[in-house]
Coordinates of C-alpha atoms and ligand atoms in Angstrom, one line a residue:
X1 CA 0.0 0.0 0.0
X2 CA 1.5 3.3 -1.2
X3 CA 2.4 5.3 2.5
X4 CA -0.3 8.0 3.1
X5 CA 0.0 11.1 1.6
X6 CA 0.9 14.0 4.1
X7 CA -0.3 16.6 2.1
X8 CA -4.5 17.4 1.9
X9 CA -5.6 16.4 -1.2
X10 CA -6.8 19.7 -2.2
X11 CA -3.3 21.3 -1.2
X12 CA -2.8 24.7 -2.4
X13 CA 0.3 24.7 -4.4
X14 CA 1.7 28.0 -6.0
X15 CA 3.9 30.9 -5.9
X16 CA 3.3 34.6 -5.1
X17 CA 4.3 38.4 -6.3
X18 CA 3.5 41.8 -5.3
X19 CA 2.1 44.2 -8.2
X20 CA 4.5 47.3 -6.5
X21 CA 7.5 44.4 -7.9
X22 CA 6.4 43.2 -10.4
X23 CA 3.8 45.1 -12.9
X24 CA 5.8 48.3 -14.0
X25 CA 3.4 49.7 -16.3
X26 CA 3.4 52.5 -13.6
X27 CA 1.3 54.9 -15.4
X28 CA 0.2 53.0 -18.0
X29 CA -3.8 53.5 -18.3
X30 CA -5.2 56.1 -16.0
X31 CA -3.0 54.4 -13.0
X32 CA -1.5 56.7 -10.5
X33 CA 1.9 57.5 -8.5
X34 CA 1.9 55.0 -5.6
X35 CA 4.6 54.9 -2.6
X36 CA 6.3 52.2 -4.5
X37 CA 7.0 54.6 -7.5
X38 CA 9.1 56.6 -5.2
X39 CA 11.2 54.0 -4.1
X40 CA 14.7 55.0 -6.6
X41 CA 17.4 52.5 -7.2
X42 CA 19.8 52.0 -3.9
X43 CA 23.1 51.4 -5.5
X44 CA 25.5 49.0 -3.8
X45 CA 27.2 52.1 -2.1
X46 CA 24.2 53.1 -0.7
X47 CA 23.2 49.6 1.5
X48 CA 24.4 51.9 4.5
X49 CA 21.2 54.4 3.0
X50 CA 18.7 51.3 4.1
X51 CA 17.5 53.0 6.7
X52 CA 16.5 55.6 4.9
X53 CA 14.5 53.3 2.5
X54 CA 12.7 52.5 5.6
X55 CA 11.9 56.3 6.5
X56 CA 11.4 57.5 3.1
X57 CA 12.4 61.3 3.7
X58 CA 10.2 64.5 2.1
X59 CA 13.1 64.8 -0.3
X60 CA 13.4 61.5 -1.7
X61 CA 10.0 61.6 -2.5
X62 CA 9.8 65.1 -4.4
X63 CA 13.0 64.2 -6.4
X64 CA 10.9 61.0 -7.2
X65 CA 7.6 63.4 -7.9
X66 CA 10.0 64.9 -10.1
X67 CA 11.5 62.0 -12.1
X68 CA 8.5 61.4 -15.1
X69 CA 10.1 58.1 -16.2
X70 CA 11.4 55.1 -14.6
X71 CA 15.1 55.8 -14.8
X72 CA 16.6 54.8 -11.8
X73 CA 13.0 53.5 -10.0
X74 CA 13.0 49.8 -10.8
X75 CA 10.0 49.1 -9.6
X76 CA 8.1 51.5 -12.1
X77 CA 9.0 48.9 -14.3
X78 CA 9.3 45.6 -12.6
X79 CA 9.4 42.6 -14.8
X80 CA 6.2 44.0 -16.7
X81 CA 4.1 41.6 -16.0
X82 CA 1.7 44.0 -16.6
X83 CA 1.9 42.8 -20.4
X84 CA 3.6 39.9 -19.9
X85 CA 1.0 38.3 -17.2
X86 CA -0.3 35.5 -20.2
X87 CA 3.0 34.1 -21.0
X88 CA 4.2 34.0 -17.2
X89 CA 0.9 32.4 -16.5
X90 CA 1.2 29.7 -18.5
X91 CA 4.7 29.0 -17.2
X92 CA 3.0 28.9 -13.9
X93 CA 0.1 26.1 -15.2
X94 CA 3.7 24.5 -16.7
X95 CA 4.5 23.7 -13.3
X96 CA 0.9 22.7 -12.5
X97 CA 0.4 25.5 -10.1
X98 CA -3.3 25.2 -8.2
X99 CA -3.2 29.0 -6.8
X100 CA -1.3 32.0 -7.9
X101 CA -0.6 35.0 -5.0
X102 CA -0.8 38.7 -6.5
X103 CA -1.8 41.4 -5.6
X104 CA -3.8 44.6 -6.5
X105 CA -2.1 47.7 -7.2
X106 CA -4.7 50.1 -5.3
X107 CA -3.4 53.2 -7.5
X108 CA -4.5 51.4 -10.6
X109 CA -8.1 51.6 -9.6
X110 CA -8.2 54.5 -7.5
X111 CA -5.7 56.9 -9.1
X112 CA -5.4 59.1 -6.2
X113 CA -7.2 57.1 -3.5
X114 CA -9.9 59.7 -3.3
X115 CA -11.4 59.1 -6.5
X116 CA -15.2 59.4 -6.8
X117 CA -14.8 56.9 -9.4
X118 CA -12.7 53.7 -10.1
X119 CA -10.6 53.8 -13.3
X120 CA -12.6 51.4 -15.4
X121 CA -8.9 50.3 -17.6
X122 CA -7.3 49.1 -14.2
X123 CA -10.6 47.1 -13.1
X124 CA -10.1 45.5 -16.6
X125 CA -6.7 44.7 -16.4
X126 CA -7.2 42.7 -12.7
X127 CA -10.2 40.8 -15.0
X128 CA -8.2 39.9 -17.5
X129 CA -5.5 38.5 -15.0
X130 CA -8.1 36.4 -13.6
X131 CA -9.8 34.9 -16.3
X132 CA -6.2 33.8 -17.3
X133 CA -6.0 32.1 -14.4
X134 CA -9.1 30.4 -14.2
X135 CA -8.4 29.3 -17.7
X136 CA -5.7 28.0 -16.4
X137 CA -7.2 26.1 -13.6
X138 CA -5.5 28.5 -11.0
X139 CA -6.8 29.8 -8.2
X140 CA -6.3 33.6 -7.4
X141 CA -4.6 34.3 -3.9
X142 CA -5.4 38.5 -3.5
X143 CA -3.9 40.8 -1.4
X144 CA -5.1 43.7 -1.4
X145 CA -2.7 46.3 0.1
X146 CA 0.8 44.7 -0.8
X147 CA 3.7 47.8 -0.2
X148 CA 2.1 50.2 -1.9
X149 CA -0.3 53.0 -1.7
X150 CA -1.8 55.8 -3.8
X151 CA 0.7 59.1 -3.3
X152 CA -1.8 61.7 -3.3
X153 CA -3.4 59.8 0.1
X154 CA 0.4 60.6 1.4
X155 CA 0.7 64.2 0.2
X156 CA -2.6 65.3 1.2
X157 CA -3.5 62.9 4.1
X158 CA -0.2 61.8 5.8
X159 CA -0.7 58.0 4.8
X160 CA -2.3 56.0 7.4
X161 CA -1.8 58.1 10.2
X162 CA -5.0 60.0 9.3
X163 CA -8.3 57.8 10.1
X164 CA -9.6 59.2 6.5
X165 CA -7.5 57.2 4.6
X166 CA -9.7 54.1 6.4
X167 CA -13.0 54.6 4.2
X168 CA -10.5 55.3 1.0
X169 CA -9.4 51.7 1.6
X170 CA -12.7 50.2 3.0
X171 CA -14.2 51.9 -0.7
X172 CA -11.4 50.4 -2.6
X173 CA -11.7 47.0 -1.3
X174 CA -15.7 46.6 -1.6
X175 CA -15.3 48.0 -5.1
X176 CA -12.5 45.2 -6.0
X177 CA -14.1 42.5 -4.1
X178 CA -17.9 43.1 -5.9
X179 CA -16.3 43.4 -9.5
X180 CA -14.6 39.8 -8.7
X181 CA -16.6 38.3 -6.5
X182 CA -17.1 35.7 -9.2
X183 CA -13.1 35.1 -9.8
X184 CA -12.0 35.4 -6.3
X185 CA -12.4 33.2 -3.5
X186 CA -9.2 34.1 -1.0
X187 CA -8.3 37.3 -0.2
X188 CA -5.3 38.8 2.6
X189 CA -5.7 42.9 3.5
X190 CA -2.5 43.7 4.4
X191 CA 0.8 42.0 3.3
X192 CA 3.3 41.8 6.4
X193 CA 1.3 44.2 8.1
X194 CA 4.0 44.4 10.8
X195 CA 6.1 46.1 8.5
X196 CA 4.1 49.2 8.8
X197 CA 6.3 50.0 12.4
X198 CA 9.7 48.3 10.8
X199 CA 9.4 50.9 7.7
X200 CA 6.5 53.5 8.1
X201 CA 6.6 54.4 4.6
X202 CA 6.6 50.9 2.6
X203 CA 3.4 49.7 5.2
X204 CA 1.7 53.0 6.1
X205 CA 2.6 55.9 3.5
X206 CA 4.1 57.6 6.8
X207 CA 6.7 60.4 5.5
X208 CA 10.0 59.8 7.9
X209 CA 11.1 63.6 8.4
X210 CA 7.8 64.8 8.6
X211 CA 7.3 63.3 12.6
X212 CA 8.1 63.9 15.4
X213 CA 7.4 60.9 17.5
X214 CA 7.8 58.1 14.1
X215 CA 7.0 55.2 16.3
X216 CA 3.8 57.0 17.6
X217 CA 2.6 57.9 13.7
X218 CA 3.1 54.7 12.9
X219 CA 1.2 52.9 15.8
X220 CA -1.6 55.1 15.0
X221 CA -1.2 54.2 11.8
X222 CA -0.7 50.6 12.4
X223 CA -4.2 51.0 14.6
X224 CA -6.4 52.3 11.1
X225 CA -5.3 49.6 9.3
X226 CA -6.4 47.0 12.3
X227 CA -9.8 48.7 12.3
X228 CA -9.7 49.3 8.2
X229 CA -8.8 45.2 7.9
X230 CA -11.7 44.4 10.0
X231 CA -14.2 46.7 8.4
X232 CA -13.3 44.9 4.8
X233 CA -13.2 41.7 6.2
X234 CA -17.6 42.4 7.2
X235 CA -17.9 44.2 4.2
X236 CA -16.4 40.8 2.3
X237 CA -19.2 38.4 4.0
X238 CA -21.8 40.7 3.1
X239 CA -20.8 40.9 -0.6
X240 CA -19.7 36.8 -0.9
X241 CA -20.4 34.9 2.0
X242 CA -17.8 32.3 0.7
X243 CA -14.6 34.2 0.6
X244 CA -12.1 33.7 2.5
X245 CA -10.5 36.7 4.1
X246 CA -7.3 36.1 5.7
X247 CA -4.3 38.4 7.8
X248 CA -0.8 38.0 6.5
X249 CA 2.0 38.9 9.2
X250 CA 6.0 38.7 8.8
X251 CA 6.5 35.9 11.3
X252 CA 9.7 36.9 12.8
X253 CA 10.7 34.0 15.2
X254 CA 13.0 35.1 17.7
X255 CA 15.3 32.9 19.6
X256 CA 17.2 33.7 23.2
X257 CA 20.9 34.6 22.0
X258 CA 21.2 32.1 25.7
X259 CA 19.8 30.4 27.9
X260 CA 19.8 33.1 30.7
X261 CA 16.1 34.2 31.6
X262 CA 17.0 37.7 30.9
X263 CA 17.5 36.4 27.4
X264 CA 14.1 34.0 27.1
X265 CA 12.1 37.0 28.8
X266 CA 14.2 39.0 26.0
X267 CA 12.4 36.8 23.2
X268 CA 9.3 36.1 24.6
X269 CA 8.7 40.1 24.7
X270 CA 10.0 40.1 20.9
X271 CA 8.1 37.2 19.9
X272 CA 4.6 39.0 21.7
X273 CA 5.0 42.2 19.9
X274 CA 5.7 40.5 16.6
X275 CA 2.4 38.2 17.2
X276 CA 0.6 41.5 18.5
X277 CA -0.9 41.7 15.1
X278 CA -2.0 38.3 14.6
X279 CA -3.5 38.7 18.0
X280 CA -5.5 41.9 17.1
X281 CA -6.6 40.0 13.2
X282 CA -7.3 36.7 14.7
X283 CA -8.8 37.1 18.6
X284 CA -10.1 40.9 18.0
X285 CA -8.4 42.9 20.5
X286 CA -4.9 44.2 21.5
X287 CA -3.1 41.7 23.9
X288 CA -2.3 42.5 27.8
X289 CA 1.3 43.4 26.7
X290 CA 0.4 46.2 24.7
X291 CA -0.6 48.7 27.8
X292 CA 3.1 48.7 29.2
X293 CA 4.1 49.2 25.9
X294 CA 2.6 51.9 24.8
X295 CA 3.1 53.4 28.5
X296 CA 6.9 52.8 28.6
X297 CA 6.8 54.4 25.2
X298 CA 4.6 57.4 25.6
X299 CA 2.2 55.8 22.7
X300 CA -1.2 57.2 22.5
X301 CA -3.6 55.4 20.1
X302 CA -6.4 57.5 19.2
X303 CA -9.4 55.2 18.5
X304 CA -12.9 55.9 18.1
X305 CA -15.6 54.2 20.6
X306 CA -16.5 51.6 17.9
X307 CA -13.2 50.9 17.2
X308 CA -13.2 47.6 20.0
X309 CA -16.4 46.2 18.8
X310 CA -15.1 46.4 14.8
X311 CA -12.4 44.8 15.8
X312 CA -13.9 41.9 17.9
X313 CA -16.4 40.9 15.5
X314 CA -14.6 41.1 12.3
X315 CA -11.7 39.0 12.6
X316 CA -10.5 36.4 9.9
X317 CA -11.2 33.2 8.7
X318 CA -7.2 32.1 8.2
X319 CA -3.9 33.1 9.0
X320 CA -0.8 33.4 6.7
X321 CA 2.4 34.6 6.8
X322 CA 5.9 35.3 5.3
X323 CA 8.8 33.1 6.9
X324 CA 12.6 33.6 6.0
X325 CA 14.5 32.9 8.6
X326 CA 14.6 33.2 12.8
X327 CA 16.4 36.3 14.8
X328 CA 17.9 36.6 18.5
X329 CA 16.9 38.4 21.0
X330 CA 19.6 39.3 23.7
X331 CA 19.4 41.8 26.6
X332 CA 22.9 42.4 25.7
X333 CA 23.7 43.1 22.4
X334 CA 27.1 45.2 22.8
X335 CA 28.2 41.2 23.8
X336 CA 27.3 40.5 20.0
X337 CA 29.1 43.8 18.6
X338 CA 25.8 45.2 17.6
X339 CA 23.3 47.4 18.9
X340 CA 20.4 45.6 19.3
X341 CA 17.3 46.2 17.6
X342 CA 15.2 43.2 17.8
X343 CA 13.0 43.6 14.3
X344 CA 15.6 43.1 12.5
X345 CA 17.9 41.7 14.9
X346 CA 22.2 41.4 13.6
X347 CA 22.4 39.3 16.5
X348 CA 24.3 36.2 14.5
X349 CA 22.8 32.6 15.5
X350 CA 26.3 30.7 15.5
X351 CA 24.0 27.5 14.6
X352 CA 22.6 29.0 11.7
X353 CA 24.4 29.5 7.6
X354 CA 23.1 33.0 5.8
X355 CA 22.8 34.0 2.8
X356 CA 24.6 36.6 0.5
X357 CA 22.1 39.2 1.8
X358 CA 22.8 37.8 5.4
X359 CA 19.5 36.5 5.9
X360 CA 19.6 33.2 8.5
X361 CA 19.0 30.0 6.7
X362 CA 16.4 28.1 9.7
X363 CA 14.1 25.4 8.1
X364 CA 13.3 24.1 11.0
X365 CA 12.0 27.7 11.9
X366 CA 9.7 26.9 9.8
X367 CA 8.1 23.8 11.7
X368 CA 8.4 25.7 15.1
X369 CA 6.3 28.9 13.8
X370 CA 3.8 26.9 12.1
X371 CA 3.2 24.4 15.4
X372 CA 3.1 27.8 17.4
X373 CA 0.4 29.4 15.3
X374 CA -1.4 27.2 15.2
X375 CA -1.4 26.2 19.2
X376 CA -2.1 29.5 19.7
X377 CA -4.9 30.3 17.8
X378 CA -6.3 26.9 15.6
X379 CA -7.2 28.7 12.8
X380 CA -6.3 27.1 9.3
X381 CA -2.6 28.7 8.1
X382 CA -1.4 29.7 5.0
X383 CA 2.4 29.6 4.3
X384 CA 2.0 32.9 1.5
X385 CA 6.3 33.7 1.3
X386 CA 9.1 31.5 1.7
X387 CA 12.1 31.5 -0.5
X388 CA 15.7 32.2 -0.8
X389 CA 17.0 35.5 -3.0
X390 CA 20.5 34.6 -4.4
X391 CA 22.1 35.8 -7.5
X392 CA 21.8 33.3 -10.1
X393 CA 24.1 32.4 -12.9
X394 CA 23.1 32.2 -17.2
X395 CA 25.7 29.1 -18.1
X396 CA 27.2 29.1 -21.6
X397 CA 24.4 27.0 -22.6
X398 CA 21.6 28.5 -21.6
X399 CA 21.1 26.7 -18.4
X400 CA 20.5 28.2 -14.9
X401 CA 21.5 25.4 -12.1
X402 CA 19.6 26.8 -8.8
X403 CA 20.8 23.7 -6.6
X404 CA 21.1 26.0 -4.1
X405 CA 16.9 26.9 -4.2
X406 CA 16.0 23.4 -4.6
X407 CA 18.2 22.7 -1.6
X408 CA 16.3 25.4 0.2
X409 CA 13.2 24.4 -0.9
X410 CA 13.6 20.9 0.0
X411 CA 14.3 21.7 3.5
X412 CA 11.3 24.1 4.2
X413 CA 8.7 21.8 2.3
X414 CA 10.1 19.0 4.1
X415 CA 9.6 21.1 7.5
X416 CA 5.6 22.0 6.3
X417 CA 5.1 18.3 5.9
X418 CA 6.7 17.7 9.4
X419 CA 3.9 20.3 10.8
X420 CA 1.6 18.7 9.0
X421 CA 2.5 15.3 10.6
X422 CA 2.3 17.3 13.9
X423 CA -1.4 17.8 13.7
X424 CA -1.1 21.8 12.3
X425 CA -3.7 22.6 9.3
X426 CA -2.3 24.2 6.4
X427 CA -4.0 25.3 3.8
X428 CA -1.3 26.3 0.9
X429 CA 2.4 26.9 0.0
X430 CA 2.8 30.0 -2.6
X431 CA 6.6 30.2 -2.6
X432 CA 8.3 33.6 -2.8
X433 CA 8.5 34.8 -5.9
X434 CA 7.3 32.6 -8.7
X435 CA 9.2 35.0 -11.1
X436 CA 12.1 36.9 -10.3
X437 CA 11.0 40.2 -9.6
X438 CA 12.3 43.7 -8.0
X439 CA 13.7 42.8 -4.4
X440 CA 11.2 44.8 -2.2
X441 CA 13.7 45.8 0.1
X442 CA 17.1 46.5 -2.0
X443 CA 15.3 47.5 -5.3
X444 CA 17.5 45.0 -7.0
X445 CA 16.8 42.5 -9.8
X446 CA 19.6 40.6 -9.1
X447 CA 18.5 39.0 -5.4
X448 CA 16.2 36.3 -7.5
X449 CA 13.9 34.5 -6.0
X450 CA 11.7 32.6 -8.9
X451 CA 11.6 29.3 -10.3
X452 CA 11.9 31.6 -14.0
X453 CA 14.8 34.1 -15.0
X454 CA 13.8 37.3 -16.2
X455 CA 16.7 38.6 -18.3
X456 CA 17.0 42.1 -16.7
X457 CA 19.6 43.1 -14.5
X458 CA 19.9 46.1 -11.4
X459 CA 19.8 49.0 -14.0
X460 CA 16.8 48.0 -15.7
X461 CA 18.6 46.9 -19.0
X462 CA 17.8 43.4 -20.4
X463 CA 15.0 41.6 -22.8
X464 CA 12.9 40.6 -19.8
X465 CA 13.1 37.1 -21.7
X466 CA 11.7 34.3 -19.4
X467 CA 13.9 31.2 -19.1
X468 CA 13.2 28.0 -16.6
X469 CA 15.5 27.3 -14.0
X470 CA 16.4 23.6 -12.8
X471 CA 14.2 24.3 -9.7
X472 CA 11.1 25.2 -12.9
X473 CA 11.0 21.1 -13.2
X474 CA 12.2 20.4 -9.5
X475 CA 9.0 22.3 -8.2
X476 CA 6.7 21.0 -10.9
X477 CA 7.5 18.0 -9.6
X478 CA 6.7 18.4 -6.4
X479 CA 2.9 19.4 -7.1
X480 CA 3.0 16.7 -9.5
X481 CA 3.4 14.3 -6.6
X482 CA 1.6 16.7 -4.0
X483 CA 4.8 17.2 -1.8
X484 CA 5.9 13.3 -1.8
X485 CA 8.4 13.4 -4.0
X486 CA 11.2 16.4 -3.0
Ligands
BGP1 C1 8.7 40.2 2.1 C2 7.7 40.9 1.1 C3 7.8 40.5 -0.3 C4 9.2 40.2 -0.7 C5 10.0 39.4 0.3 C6 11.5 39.2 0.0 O1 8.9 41.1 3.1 O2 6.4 40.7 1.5 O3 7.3 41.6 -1.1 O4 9.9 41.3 -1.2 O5 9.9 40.0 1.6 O6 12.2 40.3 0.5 P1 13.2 41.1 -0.5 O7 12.5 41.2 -1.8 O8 13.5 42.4 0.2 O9 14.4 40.2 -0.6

């Protein structure tokens, strides 16, 4: 008798991108400027300038404003899947993919977010998108706010900070969700919604040099988007009572750097604020921790008296998340010649290799978030990103050998079906990126993450040809034998 399979039969198998990284077409047909336009080119040189891709200043974004092409902003033109969608969609029914995660670039259908109108040639283009992939017998995975926002909402709101930009988003989501209520089932509201406090700009259109208290902007900020998620979330039951509407958090495991308490109270503290925002989509309030917090930090969040109640009886039906690798958490980083700060923590993990970007390499990670999700709130997940960004090599014949992805691959997938093993319900795998695309946090092309090549490099120059990798077979493989045979 063949062994059990691990994997549900009706296993969600796929791959994911962001419109903001991928599309271009930035003002092709009535779309407008969004955050992501502004976003210019960080040279090598300029790694040490990462921070201020995080707090996007007032002057980057009027040189941007400035700039009417995309010279120099990479992802104005992505890998243009905006007229290349057909083609990389078939590639994607190549590898037998059953779901496809995308998302919707809000500034194609509400130019400037306060539109009285959609713009009828952006609805058209999501339609067209979709009936490709139900041609193609694949499922649409939607996220609906994925790194990018409409500029004018920035300019002449302040981004998220200002409770307006709530029914702008609440507006753009109904009108999305009744035009395709037909051709999509799963929807997420806010990618890596946690990102909105690592960088204010990228999650909440917050302008850097324009506060003076950044961390209380973007809690505020961080608090609209709770209430805006939840409001979408009732509006999506009353439009299709069969969707599914899940939240999408960064999981950032953190580990103790030791095992001296200070160090495990250390984490646990870290680990509490990063699941804050699975607490508030999934259970419908703030947890206990949050009051000290926002007390030792001088936070106030200004909410309105229905705030609570939205929040309590709108949360979601599943839970995904992105997962790259674990962190440590230490109460004494100078010991680890670095200065702390746990979100992104430069704490090394001696057990653990990186990659050229120095991100941790943790599969097991993998097994111990998805057991601990699932403990803590038995809801359904959804594993939305995991994949490894390396630069990849064009041999003399053609070929690209990504051993190195497959290895990484192997080891995560074999971790889900672990989890799996362990009891934990999971829904889908859409591994990060199907397609090399812009790297959302460098602006490069040459950190590749997809099971294609898109011949393009860091400038922008290139034919933005489509070529299959070894891991394009590897992975179609995998589906092929729903996750037996890695
Ligand atoms: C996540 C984002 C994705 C993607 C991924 C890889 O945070 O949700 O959009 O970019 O990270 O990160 P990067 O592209 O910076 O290597």
């Amino acid at each position: 008798m063949s062994k059990a399979q691990v994997f549900p039969e009706n296993f969600l198998w796929g791959g994911a991108i962001a419109a903001n990284q991928a599309e271009g077409a930035f003002d092709a047909d009535g779309k407008g400027l969004s955050t992501a336009d502004m976003v210019p080119y960080y040279k090598k040189k300029d790694y040490a300038n990462l921070s201020a891709l995080m707090h996007v200043s007032s002057e980057t974004i009027a040189e941007a404003m400035e700039t009417k092409t995309a010279e120099g902003y990479p992802k104005r033109y992505g890998i243009d899947f905006y007229h290349h969608f057909r083609e990389d969609i078939a590639l994607f029914a190549e590898m037998g993919f059953k779901t496809f995660r995308l998302s919707i670039n809000w500034s194609r259908i509400f130019p400037n977010g306060d539109d009285q109108e959609p713009n009828e040639a952006g609805l058209q283009f999501y339609d067209n998108v979709f009936d490709e992939l139900r041609k193609c017998d694949i499922e649409p995975l939607v996220t609906l706010s994925h790194y990018e926002m409409p500029m004018t909402l920035v300019l002449n709101y302040g981004g998220w900070k200002n409770r307006k930009v709530i029914s702008f988003f609440v507006k753009y989501a109904e009108t999305v969700m009744n035009r395709y209520q037909n051709k999509v089932k799963y929807w997420l509201t806010f990618n890596e919604i946690n990102t909105t406090l690592i960088e204010p700009f990228t999650g909440g259109g917050i302008v850097g040099d324009k506060e003076n208290n950044l961390l209380q902007a973007s809690y505020q900020a961080l608090h609209h988007q709770f209430v805006a998620s939840s409001l979408v979330t009732k509006r999506a039951r009353e439009i299709n009572p069969a969707f599914q509407i899940g939240c999408m958090l960064a999981r950032m495991i953190h580990y103790p750097a030791t095992s001296s308490p200070e160090d495990v109270q250390q984490a646990q503290i870290d680990n509490q604020m990063n699941l804050l925002h699975t607490d508030v989509q999934v259970r419908g309030s703030y947890p206990p921790i949050i009051k000290r917090y926002f007390e030792d930090h001088q936070i106030h969040i200004v909410k309105e008296a229905e705030d609570d109640q939205t929040l309590k009886e709108n949360t979601v039906d599943f839970i995904s998340f992105s997962y790259y690798t674990s962190l440590v958490s230490t109460t004494t980083p100078e010991k680890y010649g670095v200065t702390g700060g746990n979100l992104y923590s430069t704490v090394k993990n001696p057990n653990l290799k990186v990659t050229e970007w120095g991100w941790q390499l943790d599969p097991i990670g993998l097994r111990t978030v998805l057991k601990e999700l699932y403990d803590r709130y038995q809801l359904p997940l959804f594993v939305v990103e995991n994949g490894l960004g390396a630069k990849d090599t064009v041999e003399e014949d053609g070929s690209i050998i990504d051993d190195y992805r497959i290895d990484y691959f192997r080891q995560h997938i074999e971790q889900l079906k672990e989890a799996i093993l362990d009891g934990v319900e999971v829904i889908g795998y859409t591994s990060w990126g199907a397609i090399d695309i812009i790297s959302a946090s460098t602006s490069e092309m040459s950190k590749r993450y997809g099971f294609i090549y898109v011949d393009q490099d860091d400038e922008g120059h290139g034919t933005l040809n489509r070529k299959k990798k070894k891991s394009f077979d590897w992975y179609k493989k995998v589906i092929a034998t729903n996750g037996e045979d890695l």
